Amino acid sequence: MEERTLREAALKNVEAILVARQRAERELLAAKTALEKRTAELQLQREWFEVTLASIGDAVITTDIEGRVTFLNPVAENLTGWRLEEAQGKPLPTVFRIINEDSRNPVDNPIEKVLETGQVVGLANHTALISRSGNEVSIEDSAAPIRDADGKVTGAVMVFHDVSKRRIAERALRASEGRLSAVFSQAALGIAVASLDGRLQEANLKFCSILGYSLDELRQRTFLELTHPEDVVSTLEKVKALREGKIENYALEKRYVRKDGSNVWSSTTVTLLRNESGEAAQFIGIIQDISERKRAEEMLAHLAAVVEYSDDAIVTKTLNGIISSWNPGAQRLFGYTAEEAIGNPVTMLIPDNHLNEEPGILERLRRGERIDHYETIRRRKNGELINVSLTVSPIKNSAGRIVGASKIARDITRQKRSEILIREQAHVLALLDTTGKTISSQLDLQNVLQTVTDTATRLAGAKFGAFFYNVINEEGEALVLYTLSGAPREAFEKFGMPRNTPVFNPTFTGQGVVRSPDITKDPRYGQMAPHHGMPTGHLPVRSYLTVPVISRSGEVMGGLFFGHTETDQFTERAEQLVVGVAAQAAVAMDNARLYEAAQREIASRERAEAALRETDQRKDEFLATLAHELRNPLAPIRQATMISMAPGANEQQKRWSHEVITRQVHHMSLLLDDLLDISRITRGTLELRTEMTDLRTVVDSAVETSRPLIDAKHHTLEIELPRDPPKFAADPLRLAQVLSNLLTNAAKYTDPRGTIRLRATADEKDVEISVADTGVGLTKDALSAVFTMFSQVRSSQDRSEGGLGIGLALSRGVVELHGGTIEARSAGPAKGSEFIVRIPRRIVSDSPQPETIAIEPKTTRKRRVLIADDNRDAAESLAMLLQMDGHTVTVVHDGRQALSTLETLRPEVALLDIGMPEIDGYEVARRVRLDTRIRNMFLIAVTGWGQESDKNRAAAAGFNLHFTKPVDPQMLIDLLGGELPTR
Amino acid sequence: MIPTEPIGSIPRPTELIDAIARLGDGTDPGLEPMYEAAIADTVRLFEATGSPVITDGEQRKYHNFWTYSVEGLPNTAPDGFRIPFAAGHVRRMPRLTSGPFRYHRYADKFLEQALRHSTVPVKQAVISPSALSLMYPNEGIPDYPRVQFIEDLVNEHVTEVRRCLEAGAHSVQIDFTEARFTLKVDPTGGLLASFIDLNNLALGRLTPAERLRVGVHTCPGGDRDSTHSADVPYNALLPSLFQLNVSNFFVAMAGERDREGALKIISEHIKPGQRAFVGVISPIDTRLESPEIVRDRILEAARFIPLDQLGTTDDCGFAPFCDDQSTSRDLAFAKIRARIAGTALASTMLGVN
């Protein structure tokens, strides 16, 4: 059952399969019919292709998939040498043998590659077909696969054709192109091709080189971009005309801008290329670098301008000396126009005495030499001779042959004059320089002025010159000296100094320069007697020049005088030069004077320094002496004091001690008085109390003072006075001091039992008092220094006699204050000395007498006294004295204490030191006078300051009295015991 | 060497068969690793035999060589025609229930997997359209005429063959094992003729180039060491067989009682350009042929068939049905190895290099 069902089913399938098969068969039939139809069509196509293939000019070979030939068309038969029936079925390489034309090597036929790859193989070049007979034919071949309907490659078809002729033509064309390319690239001219929009397409090496761009760079530019901006317009005009067909080409000289920015001139020729249709296609331009030519043209134009506008004469001439060109400068220099000059011999310009120069110049030119800066003389049209500098150069033609000469003539007349002036100036400057050096290097006035005179004479061009100048000698006398140049001194000696004449006056008074071309014609000349002009025998002077020499301070120191025997010899310039020299002379004289003054000052200072040194030395010696002299009294004072204070001292001893102390104190007081006096004299503060003085009184006073020493040495004193001793104005005390000093010295410096003579005389003018002795005398040196401060005759005797050595100095000071003189005389050592005092006799008016203290006789008044002194000893000792006299004394030691004590104690008298701490004596006095309670107190200043000014100051402060220390105790006791004077 | 090729199937690994049976669905994704491993192993072992052409052993044909392409179609029922085997078992075809008929899977999928592992050419076996034509029920299908079914069937078959060729198959082998069976069903030969026509309808749609790579296999239908039509004489089949428009024929011969008679018929009907791969190994014979036996069989065939039209093969696949474990994998590969070796011997003796 199952099986039957299966069979039935299967058989039913058979029907269906049959139906399917039938359909398939129908389809197959239809396909077959279509195939047949298609085959017929293909056959027709095949036949058509075969006909076509047989008709076309190309050779066609087809193969099957194995590469065996299936078809050759007649062209292929002809080229290969094989007939179709022979070739069919054969491998293609058998029929189609090809080699490479260049290498001659066999080449694979393209069908192999087509069958291998199924791709079309394009045209192959350089292939040659070797025919059956061995002929070689250049071919181009290509092959393509033949595919069936499914695209499967079933064979291949190759097409090839004879290109022999074309190959030949191509070779010829390549050769031609090569030549053309070589011409293009190697041309000496720049060639470029541009499109119609101006963009460069091709350019040869020269073009690139001219513009400095590479070809690639040029291709990015248009020719307008390369054109100089100023040439763009002209270029565009030409291009426009070219494109419009108005012109076939154009030539233009224009500039291009190179890559480096520089400009290049070019001669540009542009042609429009047209295509086969006649349409404009491209521009072709040819450029030639004409920069050099342009530069040459510019240079020529420049040179022409140079020649035309040169100030120099530029002339050309033939070798025969005929002028061939003549520039405006030549016309200006020589005066001839070009028409007048050209064609004429150049000798027309040469003075007769210079004609011999020309043959030599021409000869040198013919040798090709160039003549530079030849200075000579030439003649202008008007006959004027001028200095010229010639530069002559040969002119050569293009062959280098000398055909002429060019001359450049420059007027150097002014130059020559300048040279002369310069030489003169140099000479002058040299002279001035020498003079200046001399002046600055020498201080000897005579030498300097001689140099000045000599220089000035030369500069002025004078025959002779002189310098008269003023000097003041050491004696203060004015002298006129002179230096001479160009003439001996003997020529002037006898004439003396120039006098103050109208001619000379301006010079000596410094009014100014006098320059006359002929002095004898000057109206000022000959005005003064006795000569009325130059003295007989004087060197003849016609040209005259004088210049005052004036110092910086304006002083006319002298005058420079110049003369010449010829007239009009002195020029303004000479005057200027001499004025300059005069100024130098003034400087020199000033310098010399200054130098001399400096020298004198130096000498004076040296002397002063020596004197100071000597004074110092004397001062030192004086101080030593002073110390000695002060110590001397101190010793006995000390001893006497000790004796007086000794417990065992008796009254006699005490009395003796007091006498010693008193005496020594008096001695010290005298020493101090002398010191104070000499100090006042030195400072000029010593004041004389001049009054009409009786000579006899003065002498007596002096004798009295010096009598102890005279008697002690047993000298004989002789006094000689006028019968009627005169009265004269003098300070009697001081004068007596002087005489006392002289007598003391005489006594001191005379051996015992000598003779001292005082003699006084008087006449109308002077009173003369001399003191002579028979003592030790004085040496010359001692005489010159005897009145010097601190001077003592240096001997053991001097020392033993004591003293400060200031007595004579003090005496001189006093005498000189009187207006008198004092001198010392001595015949020498041991020959005694004489001192002479002369006092002028003057009448003094009744002048107020100096205030004197009227000391009332002693009374027994006892007072309350305040002593204020910071020197305790001084204060206490004075207090003790007053107390011993019965006064009540209070002692304080400073100003403040003084004031308070005065207020509280209110003493009757106050003795106040000035120099106190806290408040000085002056202030105490002032305050006392302001205090109503004590303003009337009697105040006495007790101070070591004893000048008149000190006394005035004390009085101004309110002191009643001023005592100079050491106060005379007795005087003070007497004052306090009596009535106190009123203020 | 004389060309030699396998038929196709190789016994599946036991674990694969068990897994399929356990899951009950050969398409379970869980089986993919086992399939992959089975294919890789089969390819390895195949290549180890020295086979110049191998198959994937049809390891993925989880059902059988016949119905692999339609297993799982929704428009089928499992109650199609039965194919009885001499051993007494039956294999049942699916029944088409509605149109249109389309394959559920194409054999190129199997090929792709094998090609990943192989280093030698791989051939792919496909079922003939004639075999699948038995799916259309006897009573017909409403709105789906038989003619349309046949048309669809032919299209599907051609599609499968092309897919396999395009996938890289060395060749496609059309299993036409029902050929001998048709004579059993229809001794008049009408059915056979219709099957020949049906198959030629399909083959006619292939290009000549494609047909050069297509072969046809016929055998008495081996399954579990049994056949369904070994009793049908070859002389009724072979003349019609060589009408098929293919180049290669894989003809079971080792199990034939009258090999010389069959070989003689082959020699009389084989056309130029066709090659007969005669079976020199019997897959259902549990005995391992020696290379010498194979050699002798080849030499025997060579007395009838020109050497340029002679090839060797196995009479059939070693496990056309997936669950066939009558032959072990080892034995199958041993037999294949013997075939290769015997073919080599014969080639040497016959001077075929």
CSV table of C-alpha atoms in Angstrom, one decimal, chain A residues 644-969:
chain,number,residue,atom,x,y,z
A,644,SER,CA,109.9,136.6,108.2
A,645,MET,CA,107.7,133.7,109.2
A,646,ALA,CA,110.3,131.8,111.1
A,647,PRO,CA,109.4,131.6,114.7
A,648,GLY,CA,112.8,132.7,115.8
A,649,ALA,CA,113.0,135.7,113.5
A,650,ASN,CA,113.7,138.8,115.2
A,651,GLU,CA,112.4,142.2,114.4
A,652,GLN,CA,115.5,143.2,112.5
A,653,GLN,CA,115.3,140.1,110.4
A,654,LYS,CA,111.7,140.6,109.8
A,655,ARG,CA,112.2,144.1,108.8
A,656,TRP,CA,115.0,143.1,106.5
A,657,SER,CA,112.8,140.5,105.1
A,658,HIS,CA,110.0,143.0,104.4
A,659,GLU,CA,112.5,145.3,102.7
A,660,VAL,CA,113.8,142.5,100.6
A,661,ILE,CA,110.3,141.5,99.6
A,662,THR,CA,109.3,145.1,98.9
A,663,ARG,CA,112.4,145.7,96.8
A,664,GLN,CA,112.1,142.5,94.8
A,665,VAL,CA,108.4,143.1,94.2
A,666,HIS,CA,109.2,146.6,93.0
A,667,HIS,CA,111.8,145.1,90.7
A,668,MET,CA,109.4,142.6,89.3
A,669,SER,CA,106.9,145.3,88.9
A,670,LEU,CA,109.3,147.3,86.9
A,671,LEU,CA,109.9,144.3,84.7
A,672,LEU,CA,106.3,143.8,84.2
A,673,ASP,CA,105.8,147.5,83.4
A,674,ASP,CA,108.4,147.2,80.7
A,675,LEU,CA,106.8,144.2,79.3
A,676,LEU,CA,103.5,145.8,79.2
A,677,ASP,CA,104.9,148.9,77.6
A,678,ILE,CA,106.7,147.0,74.9
A,679,SER,CA,103.6,145.1,74.2
A,680,ARG,CA,101.6,148.2,73.8
A,681,ILE,CA,104.2,149.7,71.6
A,682,THR,CA,104.2,146.5,69.4
A,683,ARG,CA,100.4,146.6,69.1
A,684,GLY,CA,100.4,150.3,68.7
A,685,THR,CA,98.4,150.9,71.8
A,686,LEU,CA,100.9,152.8,73.8
A,687,GLU,CA,99.5,156.2,74.3
A,688,LEU,CA,101.7,159.2,75.1
A,689,ARG,CA,100.5,161.7,77.5
A,690,THR,CA,102.1,164.6,75.7
A,691,GLU,CA,102.5,167.8,77.4
A,692,MET,CA,105.0,170.6,77.3
A,693,THR,CA,107.9,169.1,78.9
A,694,ASP,CA,110.9,170.7,80.5
A,695,LEU,CA,114.1,169.1,79.4
A,696,ARG,CA,115.8,169.5,82.6
A,697,THR,CA,113.0,167.8,84.5
A,698,VAL,CA,113.1,164.9,82.2
A,699,VAL,CA,116.9,164.5,82.6
A,700,ASP,CA,116.7,164.9,86.3
A,701,SER,CA,114.1,162.2,86.5
A,702,ALA,CA,116.0,159.9,84.4
A,703,VAL,CA,119.3,160.5,86.3
A,704,GLU,CA,117.5,159.9,89.5
A,705,THR,CA,116.2,156.6,88.3
A,706,SER,CA,119.5,155.3,87.1
A,707,ARG,CA,121.7,156.9,89.7
A,708,PRO,CA,121.8,153.8,92.0
A,709,LEU,CA,123.4,151.7,89.3
A,710,ILE,CA,125.7,154.4,88.2
A,711,ASP,CA,126.9,154.9,91.7
A,712,ALA,CA,127.1,151.3,92.3
A,713,LYS,CA,129.5,150.9,89.5
A,714,HIS,CA,131.4,154.0,90.4
A,715,HIS,CA,130.8,155.6,87.1
A,716,THR,CA,131.3,159.3,86.4
A,717,LEU,CA,128.2,160.9,85.0
A,718,GLU,CA,128.6,164.0,83.1
A,719,ILE,CA,125.5,166.0,82.2
A,720,GLU,CA,125.5,168.8,79.7
A,721,LEU,CA,122.4,170.7,79.1
A,722,PRO,CA,121.6,173.9,77.3
A,723,ARG,CA,121.8,176.9,79.4
A,724,ASP,CA,118.1,177.4,78.8
A,725,PRO,CA,116.7,174.0,78.4
A,726,PRO,CA,113.9,174.1,76.0
A,727,LYS,CA,110.3,173.1,76.6
A,728,PHE,CA,108.8,170.8,74.0
A,729,ALA,CA,105.9,168.6,73.6
A,730,ALA,CA,106.6,165.2,75.0
A,731,ASP,CA,105.5,162.6,77.5
A,732,PRO,CA,107.9,163.5,80.3
A,733,LEU,CA,107.5,160.1,82.1
A,734,ARG,CA,108.1,158.2,78.9
A,735,LEU,CA,110.9,160.4,77.8
A,736,ALA,CA,112.5,160.1,81.2
A,737,GLN,CA,112.0,156.3,80.9
A,738,VAL,CA,114.0,156.4,77.6
A,739,LEU,CA,116.8,158.5,79.1
A,740,SER,CA,116.8,156.3,82.2
A,741,ASN,CA,117.1,153.3,80.0
A,742,LEU,CA,120.0,154.8,78.1
A,743,LEU,CA,121.8,155.8,81.3
A,744,THR,CA,121.1,152.4,82.8
A,745,ASN,CA,122.5,150.6,79.7
A,746,ALA,CA,125.5,152.9,79.7
A,747,ALA,CA,126.1,152.1,83.3
A,748,LYS,CA,125.4,148.4,82.7
A,749,TYR,CA,127.7,148.0,79.8
A,750,THR,CA,130.7,150.1,81.1
A,751,ASP,CA,133.2,148.7,83.3
A,752,PRO,CA,133.3,150.2,86.8
A,753,ARG,CA,134.6,153.6,87.1
A,754,GLY,CA,133.7,154.4,83.6
A,755,THR,CA,132.4,157.6,82.3
A,756,ILE,CA,128.9,158.3,81.1
A,757,ARG,CA,128.1,161.6,79.4
A,758,LEU,CA,124.6,162.9,78.9
A,759,ARG,CA,124.5,165.8,76.5
A,760,ALA,CA,121.4,167.6,75.4
A,761,THR,CA,121.1,170.2,72.7
A,762,ALA,CA,118.2,171.8,70.9
A,763,ASP,CA,117.6,173.8,67.9
A,764,GLU,CA,114.5,175.0,66.2
A,765,LYS,CA,113.6,171.6,64.9
A,766,ASP,CA,114.7,169.0,67.3
A,767,VAL,CA,115.9,168.4,70.8
A,768,GLU,CA,118.8,166.0,70.7
A,769,ILE,CA,119.9,164.1,73.7
A,770,SER,CA,122.8,161.8,73.6
A,771,VAL,CA,124.1,159.4,76.1
A,772,ALA,CA,127.7,158.2,75.6
A,773,ASP,CA,129.7,155.8,77.5
A,774,THR,CA,133.2,154.3,77.7
A,775,GLY,CA,131.8,150.9,77.8
A,776,VAL,CA,132.0,147.7,75.8
A,777,GLY,CA,131.0,149.3,72.6
A,778,LEU,CA,129.0,147.7,69.8
A,779,THR,CA,130.0,145.7,66.8
A,780,LYS,CA,128.6,146.6,63.4
A,781,ASP,CA,126.1,143.7,63.6
A,782,ALA,CA,125.1,144.8,67.1
A,783,LEU,CA,124.6,148.3,65.9
A,784,SER,CA,122.1,147.1,63.3
A,785,ALA,CA,120.2,145.1,65.8
A,786,VAL,CA,120.6,147.0,69.0
A,787,PHE,CA,117.1,148.5,68.9
A,788,THR,CA,115.5,145.1,67.9
A,789,MET,CA,113.2,143.5,70.4
A,790,PHE,CA,114.9,141.1,72.7
A,791,SER,CA,118.4,142.2,71.6
A,792,GLN,CA,121.2,142.1,74.1
A,793,VAL,CA,124.8,142.2,73.5
A,794,ARG,CA,125.7,138.6,74.0
A,795,SER,CA,128.4,138.3,76.6
A,796,SER,CA,128.7,137.1,80.1
A,797,GLN,CA,128.6,140.6,81.2
A,798,ASP,CA,125.2,140.9,79.6
A,799,ARG,CA,124.0,138.0,81.4
A,800,SER,CA,125.4,139.2,84.7
A,801,GLU,CA,123.8,142.6,84.3
A,802,GLY,CA,120.4,141.0,83.9
A,803,GLY,CA,117.5,142.7,82.2
A,804,LEU,CA,115.1,141.5,79.5
A,805,GLY,CA,116.8,143.2,76.6
A,806,ILE,CA,113.8,145.2,75.6
A,807,GLY,CA,114.8,148.5,76.9
A,808,LEU,CA,116.3,149.9,73.7
A,809,ALA,CA,113.4,148.5,71.7
A,810,LEU,CA,111.0,150.2,74.1
A,811,SER,CA,113.0,153.4,73.9
A,812,ARG,CA,112.9,153.4,70.2
A,813,GLY,CA,109.2,152.8,70.3
A,814,VAL,CA,108.7,155.7,72.6
A,815,VAL,CA,111.0,158.0,70.7
A,816,GLU,CA,109.2,157.1,67.4
A,817,LEU,CA,105.9,157.7,69.1
A,818,HIS,CA,107.2,161.2,69.7
A,819,GLY,CA,108.1,161.4,66.1
A,820,GLY,CA,111.7,161.3,66.8
A,821,THR,CA,114.6,159.1,66.1
A,822,ILE,CA,117.1,157.2,68.1
A,823,GLU,CA,120.4,155.9,66.8
A,824,ALA,CA,123.3,154.1,68.2
A,825,ARG,CA,126.9,154.7,67.4
A,826,SER,CA,130.0,152.9,68.3
A,827,ALA,CA,133.5,152.9,67.1
A,828,GLY,CA,133.6,149.2,67.8
A,829,PRO,CA,134.0,146.8,70.7
A,830,ALA,CA,135.5,148.3,73.8
A,831,LYS,CA,135.2,151.7,72.3
A,832,GLY,CA,132.2,152.8,74.0
A,833,SER,CA,128.8,153.6,72.5
A,834,GLU,CA,126.7,156.6,72.0
A,835,PHE,CA,122.9,156.7,71.8
A,836,ILE,CA,121.4,159.8,70.3
A,837,VAL,CA,117.7,160.7,70.7
A,838,ARG,CA,116.2,163.3,68.6
A,839,ILE,CA,112.7,164.6,69.4
A,840,PRO,CA,111.1,167.1,67.1
A,841,ARG,CA,110.2,170.3,68.9
A,842,ARG,CA,106.5,170.6,68.7
A,843,ILE,CA,104.1,172.8,70.5
A,844,VAL,CA,101.3,171.0,72.0
A,845,SER,CA,98.0,172.8,72.7
A,846,ASP,CA,96.5,172.9,76.1
A,847,SER,CA,95.0,169.5,76.1
A,848,PRO,CA,93.0,168.2,78.9
A,849,GLN,CA,95.2,166.9,81.5
A,850,PRO,CA,94.9,163.3,82.3
A,851,GLU,CA,92.8,162.6,85.2
A,852,THR,CA,94.9,162.4,88.2
A,853,ILE,CA,93.9,161.0,91.4
A,854,ALA,CA,94.0,163.6,94.2
A,855,ILE,CA,95.0,161.7,97.1
A,856,GLU,CA,93.8,163.4,100.2
A,857,PRO,CA,96.1,163.4,103.1
A,858,LYS,CA,95.8,160.5,105.3
A,859,THR,CA,93.0,160.4,107.8
A,860,THR,CA,91.9,157.9,110.3
A,861,ARG,CA,88.6,157.1,108.7
A,862,LYS,CA,87.7,153.5,109.1
A,863,ARG,CA,85.4,151.9,106.6
A,864,ARG,CA,83.5,148.8,105.8
A,865,VAL,CA,85.1,147.3,102.8
A,866,LEU,CA,84.2,144.4,100.5
A,867,ILE,CA,87.0,142.7,98.6
A,868,ALA,CA,85.9,140.4,95.8
A,869,ASP,CA,88.6,138.6,94.0
A,870,ASP,CA,88.8,134.9,92.9
A,871,ASN,CA,92.5,135.0,93.7
A,872,ARG,CA,92.2,134.2,97.3
A,873,ASP,CA,95.8,135.2,98.2
A,874,ALA,CA,95.4,138.5,96.5
A,875,ALA,CA,92.1,139.1,98.2
A,876,GLU,CA,93.2,137.9,101.7
A,877,SER,CA,96.5,139.7,101.6
A,878,LEU,CA,94.8,142.9,100.6
A,879,ALA,CA,92.2,142.3,103.3
A,880,MET,CA,94.8,141.8,105.9
A,881,LEU,CA,96.5,145.0,105.0
A,882,LEU,CA,93.3,147.0,105.3
A,883,GLN,CA,92.3,145.3,108.4
A,884,MET,CA,95.7,146.1,109.9
A,885,ASP,CA,94.8,149.6,109.1
A,886,GLY,CA,91.6,149.3,111.1
A,887,HIS,CA,89.1,148.8,108.3
A,888,THR,CA,86.4,146.2,108.4
A,889,VAL,CA,86.9,143.9,105.5
A,890,THR,CA,84.7,141.2,104.0
A,891,VAL,CA,86.2,138.9,101.4
A,892,VAL,CA,84.2,137.0,98.7
A,893,HIS,CA,85.6,135.2,95.7
A,894,ASP,CA,83.0,135.5,92.9
A,895,GLY,CA,80.6,138.0,91.5
A,896,ARG,CA,77.4,136.5,92.7
A,897,GLN,CA,78.6,136.4,96.3
A,898,ALA,CA,79.8,140.0,95.8
A,899,LEU,CA,76.3,141.1,94.8
A,900,SER,CA,74.6,139.3,97.6
A,901,THR,CA,77.1,140.6,100.1
A,902,LEU,CA,76.8,144.1,98.8
A,903,GLU,CA,73.1,143.9,99.3
A,904,THR,CA,73.3,142.5,102.8
A,905,LEU,CA,76.3,144.2,104.3
A,906,ARG,CA,76.1,147.4,102.2
A,907,PRO,CA,79.8,148.3,102.7
A,908,GLU,CA,81.1,151.7,102.0
A,909,VAL,CA,83.7,150.6,99.5
A,910,ALA,CA,83.9,147.6,97.3
A,911,LEU,CA,87.2,146.5,95.7
A,912,LEU,CA,86.1,144.3,92.8
A,913,ASP,CA,88.3,142.2,90.6
A,914,ILE,CA,87.0,142.2,87.0
A,915,GLY,CA,87.7,138.6,86.0
A,916,MET,CA,85.6,136.7,88.4
A,917,PRO,CA,83.5,133.6,87.9
A,918,GLU,CA,79.7,133.6,87.9
A,919,ILE,CA,79.4,137.3,87.3
A,920,ASP,CA,82.4,139.5,86.4
A,921,GLY,CA,83.2,142.8,88.0
A,922,TYR,CA,81.7,144.9,85.3
A,923,GLU,CA,78.3,143.2,85.7
A,924,VAL,CA,78.5,143.5,89.5
A,925,ALA,CA,79.1,147.2,89.1
A,926,ARG,CA,76.2,147.6,86.6
A,927,ARG,CA,73.8,145.8,88.9
A,928,VAL,CA,75.0,147.8,91.9
A,929,ARG,CA,74.3,151.0,90.0
A,930,LEU,CA,70.8,149.7,89.1
A,931,ASP,CA,70.0,148.8,92.7
A,932,THR,CA,68.6,151.9,94.4
A,933,ARG,CA,69.6,150.6,97.7
A,934,ILE,CA,73.3,150.4,97.0
A,935,ARG,CA,73.7,152.4,93.8
A,936,ASN,CA,75.8,155.0,95.5
A,937,MET,CA,78.4,152.6,96.7
A,938,PHE,CA,82.0,153.4,96.0
A,939,LEU,CA,83.3,150.9,93.6
A,940,ILE,CA,87.0,150.4,92.8
A,941,ALA,CA,88.0,148.1,90.0
A,942,VAL,CA,91.2,146.2,90.9
A,943,THR,CA,92.5,144.4,87.9
A,944,GLY,CA,95.5,143.4,85.9
A,945,TRP,CA,93.9,145.0,82.8
A,946,GLY,CA,95.3,148.4,82.8
A,947,GLN,CA,94.7,149.8,79.2
A,948,GLU,CA,93.0,153.0,78.8
A,949,SER,CA,90.1,151.1,77.2
A,950,ASP,CA,89.9,148.9,80.3
A,951,LYS,CA,89.7,152.0,82.4
A,952,ASN,CA,87.0,153.5,80.2
A,953,ARG,CA,85.0,150.3,80.3
A,954,ALA,CA,85.3,150.2,84.1
A,955,ALA,CA,84.0,153.7,84.3
A,956,ALA,CA,81.2,152.9,81.9
A,957,ALA,CA,80.2,149.9,84.1
A,958,GLY,CA,80.0,152.3,87.1
A,959,PHE,CA,83.3,152.0,88.8
A,960,ASN,CA,84.5,155.0,90.6
A,961,LEU,CA,88.1,154.2,90.3
A,962,HIS,CA,90.3,151.8,88.3
A,963,PHE,CA,93.5,150.4,89.9
A,964,THR,CA,95.8,148.3,88.0
A,965,LYS,CA,97.4,145.4,89.8
A,966,PRO,CA,99.4,145.3,91.9
A,967,VAL,CA,97.7,148.0,93.8
A,968,ASP,CA,99.9,150.3,95.7
A,969,PRO,CA,98.7,149.4,99.3
